Coordinates of C-alpha atoms in Angstrom, one line a residue:
M54 CA 154.4 189.1 -5.5
L55 CA 155.0 187.0 -8.8
T56 CA 151.7 185.6 -10.5
N57 CA 150.9 182.5 -10.8
S58 CA 151.5 183.3 -14.8
A59 CA 155.4 183.6 -13.2
K60 CA 155.6 181.2 -10.7
R61 CA 154.9 178.8 -13.7
E62 CA 157.0 180.2 -16.5
R63 CA 160.2 179.9 -13.3
L64 CA 159.3 176.5 -12.2
I65 CA 159.2 175.0 -15.6
R66 CA 162.8 176.9 -15.5
K67 CA 163.9 175.4 -13.0
I68 CA 162.9 171.7 -14.2
D69 CA 164.1 172.4 -17.4
A70 CA 167.6 172.8 -15.6
L71 CA 167.6 170.2 -13.1
Q72 CA 167.5 167.8 -16.5
A73 CA 169.6 169.3 -18.2
Q74 CA 171.6 168.9 -15.1
L75 CA 171.0 165.0 -14.3
S76 CA 171.3 163.5 -17.5
L77 CA 175.0 164.6 -17.2
N78 CA 177.9 161.9 -17.7
D79 CA 180.3 161.5 -14.6
I80 CA 182.5 164.2 -16.1
Q81 CA 180.6 166.1 -16.6
Q82 CA 178.0 166.1 -13.3
L83 CA 181.9 166.6 -11.6
I84 CA 182.9 169.8 -13.7
F85 CA 179.2 171.0 -13.4
Q86 CA 179.6 170.7 -9.9
V87 CA 183.4 173.0 -9.6
V88 CA 180.9 175.9 -11.5
S89 CA 178.6 175.6 -9.2
S90 CA 181.0 176.0 -6.5
G91 CA 182.3 179.6 -7.4
K92 CA 185.7 179.3 -8.6
N93 CA 187.0 180.6 -12.3
V94 CA 187.0 177.1 -14.5
F95 CA 188.0 176.7 -17.7
I96 CA 186.2 174.0 -19.2
T97 CA 187.7 172.0 -22.2
G98 CA 188.6 168.9 -24.3
S99 CA 188.6 167.9 -27.6
A100 CA 185.7 168.1 -30.7
G101 CA 182.6 166.0 -29.4
C102 CA 183.2 165.2 -25.8
G103 CA 180.1 167.3 -25.2
K104 CA 181.5 170.8 -24.5
S105 CA 178.4 172.8 -25.9
Y106 CA 175.5 170.6 -23.7
L107 CA 177.6 170.7 -20.9
S108 CA 178.1 175.2 -21.6
E109 CA 173.4 174.8 -22.1
T110 CA 173.4 173.6 -19.2
I111 CA 175.2 175.8 -17.2
K112 CA 174.0 178.6 -19.2
K113 CA 170.1 176.9 -17.5
S114 CA 171.2 176.8 -14.2
I115 CA 172.5 180.3 -13.5
P116 CA 170.7 183.8 -12.8
N117 CA 171.7 186.6 -14.5
L118 CA 174.3 184.6 -16.4
V119 CA 176.1 187.0 -19.1
V120 CA 177.2 184.2 -22.2
L121 CA 179.3 186.3 -24.8
G122 CA 181.5 185.6 -27.3
P123 CA 184.7 186.3 -30.0
T124 CA 182.7 186.9 -32.9
G125 CA 179.8 188.0 -34.2
M126 CA 179.0 184.0 -35.3
S127 CA 180.1 182.9 -32.1
A128 CA 177.1 185.4 -30.1
L129 CA 174.7 184.0 -31.8
N130 CA 175.5 180.2 -31.5
V131 CA 175.8 180.8 -27.8
G132 CA 173.1 182.3 -27.5
G133 CA 174.7 185.9 -26.1
Q134 CA 176.8 189.3 -26.7
T135 CA 180.1 190.0 -28.6
I136 CA 182.6 190.9 -25.8
H137 CA 183.8 193.9 -27.8
S138 CA 180.2 194.8 -27.6
F139 CA 179.2 194.0 -24.0
F140 CA 182.4 195.8 -22.3
S141 CA 182.2 198.9 -25.6
F142 CA 185.2 198.0 -26.4
H143 CA 186.9 199.4 -29.7
T144 CA 189.4 197.5 -32.4
G145 CA 193.0 197.4 -30.9
Y146 CA 193.9 198.2 -28.0
I147 CA 192.7 200.6 -25.1
D148 CA 193.8 201.6 -22.4
P149 CA 191.7 200.8 -20.0
I150 CA 192.0 203.6 -17.8
D151 CA 190.7 205.6 -21.0
F152 CA 188.3 203.6 -21.4
I153 CA 186.1 203.7 -17.8
K154 CA 186.6 207.4 -18.8
K155 CA 184.0 207.6 -21.9
I156 CA 182.5 204.6 -21.0
K157 CA 178.0 206.2 -21.1
K158 CA 176.2 205.2 -17.9
E159 CA 173.7 202.9 -18.5
K160 CA 176.9 200.7 -19.6
L161 CA 178.6 201.4 -16.6
Q162 CA 175.2 200.9 -14.3
L163 CA 175.5 197.0 -16.1
L164 CA 178.8 196.8 -15.9
K165 CA 179.2 197.0 -12.0
K166 CA 175.6 194.5 -11.5
V167 CA 177.5 191.6 -13.9
K168 CA 178.0 188.7 -11.5
Y169 CA 178.7 186.0 -13.8
I170 CA 180.8 185.6 -16.7
L171 CA 180.3 182.6 -19.0
I172 CA 182.5 183.2 -22.4
D173 CA 182.7 180.8 -25.8
E174 CA 185.7 179.9 -28.4
I175 CA 187.7 180.7 -25.1
S176 CA 190.3 180.6 -27.6
M177 CA 189.5 183.2 -30.0
V178 CA 190.6 185.9 -26.9
R179 CA 193.1 187.6 -27.1
A180 CA 195.8 188.2 -24.1
D181 CA 195.0 191.8 -24.4
V182 CA 191.3 191.3 -24.5
F183 CA 191.3 189.1 -21.6
D184 CA 193.7 191.7 -19.8
N185 CA 191.3 194.9 -20.2
I186 CA 188.5 192.5 -19.5
D187 CA 190.1 191.4 -16.3
V188 CA 190.7 195.5 -15.5
V189 CA 187.8 197.6 -16.1
L190 CA 186.0 194.7 -14.0
R191 CA 188.4 195.8 -11.4
K192 CA 188.5 199.6 -11.4
L193 CA 184.2 199.8 -11.6
N194 CA 183.4 197.6 -8.9
K195 CA 186.6 199.4 -6.6
S196 CA 188.3 195.8 -5.9
K197 CA 191.5 194.2 -5.9
K198 CA 189.4 190.8 -6.4
P199 CA 190.4 189.0 -10.1
F200 CA 187.6 189.7 -13.1
G201 CA 186.6 192.6 -9.7
G202 CA 185.1 189.5 -7.5
C203 CA 182.6 188.2 -10.7
Q204 CA 183.0 184.2 -11.7
I205 CA 184.5 183.6 -15.3
I206 CA 183.7 180.3 -16.4
L207 CA 185.4 179.7 -19.9
V208 CA 184.9 176.7 -23.1
G209 CA 186.5 176.6 -25.6
D210 CA 189.8 173.9 -26.6
F211 CA 193.3 175.7 -27.8
C212 CA 194.2 173.4 -29.6
Q213 CA 191.1 174.1 -32.4
L214 CA 190.5 178.4 -33.3
E215 CA 193.0 180.5 -32.3
P216 CA 193.6 184.7 -32.4
I217 CA 192.8 186.6 -34.8
V218 CA 196.0 189.7 -35.2
K219 CA 193.9 191.3 -37.4
T220 CA 197.3 193.9 -38.9
Y221 CA 201.1 193.8 -38.9
E222 CA 200.9 196.4 -36.1
E223 CA 198.9 194.8 -33.7
R224 CA 201.1 192.2 -34.2
K225 CA 204.3 193.9 -32.8
A226 CA 202.1 195.5 -29.9
L227 CA 201.3 192.5 -28.4
Q228 CA 204.2 190.2 -29.0
E229 CA 205.8 192.6 -27.1
R230 CA 204.0 192.2 -24.3
Y231 CA 202.8 188.4 -24.6
G232 CA 205.9 187.3 -27.1
K233 CA 205.1 185.3 -29.3
N234 CA 201.9 183.6 -28.7
V235 CA 198.4 186.1 -27.7
Y236 CA 196.7 183.3 -26.2
A237 CA 194.1 184.3 -23.2
F238 CA 196.7 182.1 -21.5
N239 CA 199.0 183.7 -22.0
A240 CA 197.3 186.8 -20.6
D241 CA 198.3 188.3 -17.0
A242 CA 195.1 187.8 -15.7
W243 CA 194.9 184.4 -15.8
L244 CA 197.5 183.8 -13.2
T245 CA 195.8 186.2 -11.0
G246 CA 192.4 184.6 -11.8
K247 CA 194.0 181.2 -10.6
F248 CA 191.4 179.2 -12.9
V249 CA 190.6 175.4 -12.0
C250 CA 191.7 174.0 -15.8
L251 CA 189.7 170.6 -16.3
S252 CA 188.5 168.6 -19.4
L253 CA 186.1 166.6 -20.9
I254 CA 188.6 163.6 -21.8
S255 CA 186.3 161.0 -22.7
S256 CA 184.6 161.3 -26.9
E257 CA 180.5 161.7 -27.0
R258 CA 180.9 161.4 -31.0
T259 CA 183.4 159.3 -32.2
S260 CA 183.0 155.4 -32.3
D261 CA 186.0 154.1 -33.8
S262 CA 189.1 152.8 -31.6
Y263 CA 191.4 153.4 -34.2
Y264 CA 190.0 156.2 -35.8
I265 CA 189.6 158.1 -32.0
K266 CA 193.4 157.9 -31.3
S267 CA 194.9 158.9 -34.9
L268 CA 192.7 162.1 -33.7
R269 CA 193.3 162.7 -31.0
N270 CA 197.0 162.1 -31.5
I271 CA 196.9 164.9 -34.6
R272 CA 195.0 167.4 -31.8
M273 CA 197.8 167.2 -29.4
G274 CA 200.5 167.2 -32.4
H275 CA 202.0 163.8 -31.6
E276 CA 202.9 160.7 -34.5
I277 CA 201.4 163.2 -36.8
E278 CA 202.3 161.0 -40.1
R279 CA 201.6 157.1 -38.6
S280 CA 198.3 159.3 -37.8
L281 CA 197.9 160.7 -41.2
N282 CA 199.0 156.7 -42.3
T283 CA 196.6 155.0 -40.3
I284 CA 193.6 157.8 -41.6
N285 CA 194.9 157.5 -45.2
Q286 CA 194.7 153.2 -44.4
I287 CA 190.7 153.5 -42.8
T288 CA 188.6 156.2 -44.5
N289 CA 186.4 155.3 -47.0
K290 CA 188.5 154.0 -50.1
N291 CA 184.8 153.9 -52.5
P292 CA 183.7 156.2 -54.8
P293 CA 181.5 158.7 -52.0
P294 CA 177.5 158.7 -53.4
P295 CA 175.7 161.2 -55.0
G296 CA 175.9 164.4 -53.0
T297 CA 177.9 163.7 -50.8
L298 CA 179.2 166.5 -48.0
R299 CA 181.8 168.5 -49.1
L300 CA 184.2 170.3 -45.7
C301 CA 187.0 173.0 -47.7
T302 CA 188.5 175.4 -46.2
T303 CA 187.8 179.3 -48.5
N304 CA 184.7 180.0 -49.2
A305 CA 185.4 180.1 -52.2
Q306 CA 186.1 177.0 -53.2
V307 CA 181.9 176.7 -51.6
N308 CA 180.9 178.6 -53.5
K309 CA 182.1 176.7 -56.5
Y310 CA 180.2 172.5 -55.6
N311 CA 177.4 174.4 -54.6
G312 CA 176.6 176.6 -57.3
D313 CA 177.8 173.5 -59.3
G314 CA 175.5 171.2 -57.5
L315 CA 172.7 173.8 -57.5
D316 CA 173.0 173.8 -61.3
S317 CA 172.6 169.8 -61.6
V318 CA 169.8 170.0 -60.4
A319 CA 166.8 170.8 -63.3
G320 CA 163.7 172.9 -62.5
F321 CA 163.2 176.0 -60.7
T322 CA 165.1 178.3 -58.0
R323 CA 162.7 179.5 -55.4
V324 CA 164.4 181.9 -53.6
Y325 CA 163.5 182.7 -49.9
T326 CA 164.8 186.0 -48.5
A327 CA 165.3 186.8 -44.2
V328 CA 163.6 188.9 -42.4
V329 CA 166.2 191.6 -40.9
K330 CA 164.8 192.9 -37.5
G331 CA 167.1 195.7 -35.8
N332 CA 170.4 195.2 -35.3
I333 CA 171.9 192.8 -36.7
N334 CA 174.2 192.3 -39.1
P335 CA 173.3 189.3 -41.9
K336 CA 177.3 187.4 -42.7
D337 CA 177.3 186.5 -38.3
C338 CA 175.0 184.2 -39.0
I339 CA 175.2 180.6 -40.5
A340 CA 171.6 181.2 -42.3
E341 CA 172.2 182.2 -46.4
K342 CA 170.6 186.1 -46.2
E343 CA 169.1 184.5 -49.8
L344 CA 169.0 181.2 -49.8
E345 CA 168.2 179.5 -53.4
L346 CA 166.8 175.5 -53.5
K347 CA 164.9 173.4 -56.1
V348 CA 163.5 170.1 -55.9
G349 CA 165.5 167.9 -55.5
S350 CA 168.2 169.5 -53.8
R351 CA 170.8 168.9 -51.4
V352 CA 169.5 170.8 -47.9
M353 CA 171.9 170.7 -44.3
A354 CA 169.3 171.5 -41.8
I355 CA 172.0 174.9 -39.2
A356 CA 169.0 174.6 -36.4
N357 CA 167.3 172.0 -34.3
K358 CA 163.7 171.4 -33.9
T359 CA 162.9 169.1 -31.2
G360 CA 160.7 165.3 -32.9
S361 CA 161.5 166.7 -36.4
Y362 CA 165.7 167.5 -36.8
V363 CA 168.3 168.4 -35.3
N364 CA 171.9 170.8 -36.7
G365 CA 173.6 168.9 -38.8
D366 CA 171.0 166.5 -40.8
L367 CA 171.4 166.2 -44.5
G368 CA 168.7 165.7 -46.8
E369 CA 167.5 166.1 -50.4
V370 CA 164.4 168.9 -51.2
I371 CA 161.2 167.2 -52.0
E372 CA 159.1 170.3 -51.9
L373 CA 159.1 174.2 -51.9
G374 CA 156.1 175.5 -49.6
Q375 CA 155.5 179.7 -49.7
N376 CA 157.1 179.1 -46.2
Y377 CA 158.6 176.2 -45.5
V378 CA 160.6 172.9 -47.1
R379 CA 160.4 169.9 -47.1
V380 CA 163.5 167.7 -47.0
R381 CA 163.9 164.3 -47.1
L382 CA 166.3 163.4 -44.2
D383 CA 169.0 161.0 -45.4
R384 CA 168.8 158.7 -41.6
G385 CA 164.7 158.5 -42.8
G386 CA 161.6 160.3 -42.9
D387 CA 160.3 164.0 -44.6
V388 CA 160.0 167.8 -42.0
K389 CA 158.6 169.8 -43.1
V390 CA 161.5 173.2 -42.3
T391 CA 159.9 176.5 -41.2
E392 CA 161.5 179.5 -40.7
H393 CA 163.8 179.9 -37.8
V394 CA 164.2 182.5 -36.4
W395 CA 168.3 184.2 -34.5
K396 CA 168.6 185.7 -32.1
Q397 CA 171.0 188.7 -31.3
L398 CA 170.6 189.6 -27.8
K399 CA 172.1 192.4 -25.7
Y400 CA 172.6 192.6 -21.3
T401 CA 170.8 195.4 -19.5
V402 CA 169.8 196.1 -17.1
G403 CA 166.5 194.8 -15.2
K404 CA 163.9 194.1 -12.3
S405 CA 164.2 190.7 -11.2
E406 CA 161.1 189.3 -11.0
E407 CA 161.3 187.1 -7.8
T408 CA 163.6 189.8 -5.5
D409 CA 162.8 192.9 -7.6
E410 CA 166.8 193.6 -7.1
E411 CA 168.1 195.3 -10.4
V412 CA 170.1 192.4 -11.9
V413 CA 171.2 192.0 -15.5
K414 CA 168.8 190.6 -17.8
P415 CA 169.6 190.2 -21.6
K416 CA 167.0 191.6 -24.1
E417 CA 166.5 190.8 -27.8
D418 CA 168.4 193.3 -30.1
G419 CA 168.2 192.0 -33.9
S420 CA 166.4 189.4 -35.3
L421 CA 166.3 187.2 -38.6
K422 CA 163.9 185.2 -39.7
Q423 CA 164.9 182.4 -42.4
I424 CA 164.8 178.7 -43.3
P425 CA 167.3 176.7 -41.2
L426 CA 169.4 175.3 -43.8
K427 CA 172.1 175.4 -46.1
L428 CA 172.8 174.0 -49.7
A429 CA 175.0 171.0 -48.8
Y430 CA 176.5 169.9 -51.8
A431 CA 180.5 172.0 -49.7
I432 CA 180.5 174.2 -46.4
T433 CA 184.0 175.7 -44.6
I434 CA 185.7 173.5 -41.7
H435 CA 184.8 176.5 -40.0
K436 CA 181.0 177.2 -39.9
S437 CA 181.0 172.7 -39.7
Q438 CA 182.5 172.9 -36.8
G439 CA 180.0 171.8 -33.5
Q440 CA 178.6 169.9 -36.7
T441 CA 178.2 165.8 -36.2
L442 CA 178.3 164.2 -39.4
D443 CA 177.9 160.9 -41.0
K444 CA 180.1 161.1 -44.2
A445 CA 181.7 163.4 -45.6
I446 CA 184.2 164.0 -48.9
L447 CA 187.5 166.8 -46.3
D448 CA 188.8 168.5 -49.7
L449 CA 192.4 170.0 -48.1
T450 CA 193.8 170.4 -51.7
Q451 CA 194.2 173.7 -51.4
G452 CA 196.3 173.7 -48.1
T453 CA 195.2 174.7 -44.8
F454 CA 196.1 178.5 -43.6
G455 CA 194.8 177.2 -39.0
C456 CA 195.6 176.2 -36.2
G457 CA 193.7 173.0 -36.1
Q458 CA 192.0 173.2 -39.2
A459 CA 192.5 169.5 -40.6
Y460 CA 191.5 168.5 -36.8
V461 CA 188.6 169.7 -37.3
G462 CA 187.5 169.3 -40.2
L463 CA 188.8 164.9 -39.7
S464 CA 186.6 165.2 -36.0
R465 CA 183.1 165.9 -37.6
M466 CA 182.9 162.2 -38.7
T467 CA 181.5 159.5 -35.7
K468 CA 183.7 157.4 -38.0
A469 CA 186.9 156.5 -40.1
D470 CA 184.0 155.1 -42.5
G471 CA 182.0 158.1 -43.1
L472 CA 185.1 159.9 -44.4
Y473 CA 186.2 159.9 -48.3
L474 CA 189.1 161.4 -48.8
A475 CA 189.8 164.6 -51.9
A476 CA 193.4 163.8 -51.6
P477 CA 196.1 161.8 -49.2
L478 CA 197.1 163.7 -46.6
D479 CA 199.6 165.0 -45.8
E480 CA 202.2 166.0 -42.6
T481 CA 202.1 169.7 -44.3
L482 CA 198.1 170.0 -43.9
V483 CA 198.4 170.1 -39.9
L484 CA 199.4 173.1 -38.1
Y485 CA 198.9 173.4 -34.9
N486 CA 200.8 175.8 -32.2
E487 CA 203.0 173.5 -29.6
E488 CA 202.1 176.1 -26.4
A489 CA 198.2 175.8 -27.0
V490 CA 198.9 172.2 -27.5
N491 CA 201.4 171.4 -24.1
F492 CA 198.9 173.3 -22.4
S493 CA 195.9 171.5 -23.2
K494 CA 198.0 168.2 -22.5
Q495 CA 198.7 169.2 -19.4
I496 CA 194.7 169.8 -18.6
G497 CA 194.8 166.6 -19.4
Y498 CA 196.8 165.1 -17.0
E499 CA 195.9 166.7 -14.3
M500 CA 192.5 165.6 -15.5
L501 CA 193.0 162.8 -15.2
E502 CA 194.7 162.8 -11.1
M503 CA 191.7 164.9 -10.7
I504 CA 188.8 162.4 -11.5
P505 CA 188.9 161.0 -8.6
I506 CA 189.4 164.0 -5.7
L507 CA 187.2 164.8 -7.6
K508 CA 184.6 162.3 -6.9
E509 CA 185.5 161.4 -2.9
K510 CA 184.0 165.2 -2.5
Y511 CA 181.2 165.2 -5.2
N512 CA 179.2 162.0 -4.0
L513 CA 177.7 161.6 -7.9
E514 CA 174.9 159.1 -6.7
S515 CA 174.0 161.7 -3.7
I516 CA 173.1 164.0 -6.0
R517 CA 171.6 162.4 -9.1
E518 CA 169.2 161.5 -5.8
K519 CA 168.8 165.2 -4.6
L520 CA 168.4 166.1 -8.2
A521 CA 165.5 163.6 -8.9
K522 CA 163.8 164.9 -5.7
D523 CA 164.3 168.2 -6.5
I524 CA 162.3 168.3 -10.1
R525 CA 160.0 165.7 -8.1
D526 CA 158.9 169.2 -5.9
A527 CA 158.7 171.6 -8.6
E528 CA 156.7 169.3 -11.2
E529 CA 154.4 168.9 -7.9
E530 CA 154.3 173.1 -6.9
L531 CA 153.5 173.6 -10.5
S532 CA 150.8 171.2 -11.0
N533 CA 149.0 172.3 -7.6
I534 CA 149.8 176.1 -9.3
A535 CA 146.1 177.5 -10.5
I536 CA 145.6 177.8 -14.1
E537 CA 142.9 180.9 -14.0
H538 CA 143.3 181.5 -18.0
P539 CA 142.0 178.4 -20.5
K540 CA 144.8 179.9 -23.3
E541 CA 147.1 179.4 -20.3
R542 CA 146.6 175.9 -19.4
K543 CA 146.5 174.4 -22.9
A544 CA 150.0 176.6 -23.1
L545 CA 151.1 174.8 -20.3
G546 CA 149.9 171.6 -21.7
I547 CA 151.8 171.9 -24.8
H548 CA 155.0 172.7 -23.3
F549 CA 154.7 169.5 -20.6
I550 CA 153.4 167.4 -23.2
K551 CA 156.2 168.2 -25.5
E552 CA 159.0 167.6 -23.3
A553 CA 156.9 163.9 -21.7
V554 CA 157.2 162.7 -25.3
R555 CA 160.6 163.9 -25.7
R556 CA 161.9 162.8 -23.3
T557 CA 160.0 159.1 -23.4
E558 CA 160.6 158.8 -27.3
I559 CA 163.7 155.9 -25.8
G560 CA 160.4 154.3 -25.2
L561 CA 159.0 153.3 -28.7
Q562 CA 162.6 151.6 -30.4
V563 CA 160.3 148.2 -27.6
G564 CA 157.4 149.4 -29.7
L565 CA 154.1 151.7 -29.0
I566 CA 152.9 149.9 -26.1
K567 CA 155.8 150.5 -23.7
Y568 CA 155.2 154.0 -25.4
T569 CA 151.7 154.3 -24.4
Q570 CA 152.8 153.8 -21.0
M571 CA 155.7 155.4 -20.3
L572 CA 153.1 158.8 -21.5
K573 CA 150.5 157.7 -18.7
A574 CA 153.0 157.5 -15.7
N575 CA 153.5 161.3 -16.7
N576 CA 149.4 160.8 -16.6
I577 CA 149.1 161.8 -20.4
I578 CA 147.0 159.7 -22.4
P579 CA 146.9 159.1 -25.6
E580 CA 144.5 158.0 -28.3
V581 CA 145.4 156.7 -31.4
S582 CA 142.5 156.7 -34.7
F583 CA 142.3 153.5 -37.1
K584 CA 141.0 153.2 -40.6
N585 CA 140.8 149.8 -41.9
G586 CA 143.1 148.3 -39.3
N587 CA 145.7 150.3 -39.9
I588 CA 146.9 153.1 -37.1
T589 CA 146.3 156.8 -39.4
N590 CA 146.6 159.5 -35.9
I591 CA 147.3 160.1 -32.3
T592 CA 146.0 162.9 -30.2
F593 CA 147.0 163.4 -26.5
I594 CA 145.0 164.0 -23.4
H595 CA 146.1 165.7 -20.5
D596 CA 144.3 167.7 -17.3
D597 CA 140.7 167.4 -20.3
I598 CA 142.4 168.8 -23.1
T599 CA 142.9 167.7 -26.3
Y600 CA 145.8 168.6 -27.8
K601 CA 146.6 167.4 -31.3
W602 CA 150.0 165.4 -32.7
K603 CA 151.1 168.5 -34.8
E604 CA 150.7 171.1 -31.5
V605 CA 152.8 169.5 -29.3
V606 CA 155.4 167.3 -31.9
S607 CA 156.2 168.1 -35.5
D608 CA 155.7 168.9 -38.7
E609 CA 155.1 165.6 -40.1
T610 CA 152.2 162.7 -39.6
F611 CA 153.1 160.5 -36.5
V612 CA 152.8 157.4 -39.3
E613 CA 155.8 159.3 -40.7
Y614 CA 157.2 160.0 -37.2
L615 CA 156.4 156.5 -36.7
E616 CA 158.6 155.2 -39.8
R617 CA 161.7 157.4 -39.0
N618 CA 161.6 155.8 -35.9
E619 CA 161.7 152.6 -37.8
V620 CA 158.4 151.4 -34.9
D621 CA 156.3 149.1 -36.4
T622 CA 153.2 150.0 -36.6
E623 CA 151.1 146.1 -36.1
D624 CA 152.3 146.9 -32.9
Y625 CA 149.7 148.5 -30.9
P626 CA 148.5 149.4 -27.3
E627 CA 147.0 146.5 -25.6
D628 CA 144.5 149.8 -24.4
F629 CA 143.7 149.5 -28.4
I630 CA 143.4 145.8 -29.1
N631 CA 140.3 145.5 -28.9
K632 CA 139.3 148.8 -31.3
V633 CA 141.3 146.8 -34.3
N634 CA 140.3 144.2 -33.5
S635 CA 136.3 144.8 -34.2
F636 CA 138.2 147.3 -37.2
S637 CA 139.1 143.4 -38.4
N638 CA 135.7 141.8 -38.0
A639 CA 133.7 144.4 -39.7
I640 CA 136.2 144.0 -42.7
K641 CA 135.5 140.5 -43.1
Q642 CA 131.9 140.4 -41.5
E643 CA 132.2 143.1 -45.3
E644 CA 134.1 141.0 -46.8
E645 CA 132.1 137.6 -46.5
D646 CA 128.7 140.0 -46.9
K647 CA 129.9 140.7 -50.7
K648 CA 131.3 136.6 -50.9
Q649 CA 127.4 135.9 -50.0
R650 CA 126.1 137.9 -52.2
R651 CA 127.5 137.0 -55.0
E652 CA 126.4 133.4 -54.5
S653 CA 122.7 134.7 -54.1
L654 CA 123.1 136.1 -57.4
L655 CA 124.9 133.7 -58.9
K656 CA 122.9 130.8 -57.3
K657 CA 119.3 133.1 -58.9
F658 CA 120.7 133.7 -62.3
L659 CA 121.5 130.0 -62.9
G660 CA 118.5 129.2 -61.4
G661 CA 116.7 131.4 -63.7
G662 CA 115.3 133.5 -61.1
L663 CA 117.2 136.5 -63.2

């Protein structure tokens, strides 16, 4: 039987998943409904279209989902395990029959329990690996169904990254079996798996129509010369501001620019050494094992912290603490960046807390703790994937050597005005695989035809109404669960207020009055402190417990938070107007009293009384 604490955790996870589903746009919601139907699905789309957010929502919503990536870095980024590690695959070819004979008992038990698998960056998965996944799952489950009856969810863009073939022998063997290309869609398992291919056809990242059209053309290998000419013309021709991030194709370039950038800053260098535990390869992590920084150096955030900074935020170091760094963000505001932990997960078999049934569960296999910052004078295009930048210098002067590399670099920017070119672009820099492009084009065309059919099948209004009701019901159920221990009450309250503050941040755009009203609607009472008529701090009262600002929001002060969100600090909440007025009146009265005392002293002096 579940304890109250376990029930609360389950409900909190459920509410989080439902809220994520409710926030999906129309196309994301339709795709999510197809995924929920149990079909094998491939989700694709251009850079910035919302693939990552949809993936996160799927991960939150499907219990016991196994999340895999083709490389160590991709697995860390998606919070999963590598394909080769999970299936105990070796590099090169594997005979599935021999593999099953050699498999360890624990791994055999694990693979038999798998029901749902999500593979990210599917474009990097070779056809032979994909076929091996299918064969192994079929044989272990003694099933003729594709992938042994497991639901497979694939996410990626075949126009960006391509499979890695390390040796001539591998390439020769692969080509003999699959032909020229070795993408996952070339595998036998792609056809037998009957994947429903769905495309997120709109871009969430960019807001410049000419730029968007040119990017789409480059991604699809269409009118490349014309599109590059357009980009060459509409990009920013002014000298880039000092410290502008440079996107490069090679590590050698990045190391040179970052080294030169750090050397150009006066002062001492502080080195932050990562703490590595367990089974994790530091090379797979985006964080530096040895992070060298100076006050004044340019940095980029490589993790998210609610209410403080996001992955891709750029800024300048203003303070180097023992285990933190304070950064002045380019978008405004100072933030305290503390250590972040990257976890390497490993899937095992464990008992479900709700049913006692044996299920696949993730556990930590290793971790790396480091300040989530990188020097931001330069970064490779490959490592910039998934990030949105306001401005950058695209440096392709060393050429490109991978399909989609130019496109990935160009699509990091939100608009052409934020793009500075180290040199004009020409057609030789745009490499693409014709079969991958044609495959992606076909999915896009089919998606346009499928949207009205899906909208007829899935009533989005009804779906969202039900989600909103389910959230209310779950929140009511959560509020009715007794909390035995004060520490548990406070921990739950902190989570609740954090989520409420995050959801109501939009209220700051219309001032503090609206903000406090929205918080009160969530049964959170904000108390604002004043000094000499100015806001100095805020605390929150929920369920008769008082929470400090920094416990639930961020490391910055409340005033810094207001300034970063461009809130007029004179827009006091209505509840506190009288308090503010009393401060103001007291100050005015004090000034009046001082004036009268001075006048009295002057009269006494002139009258000879002193």
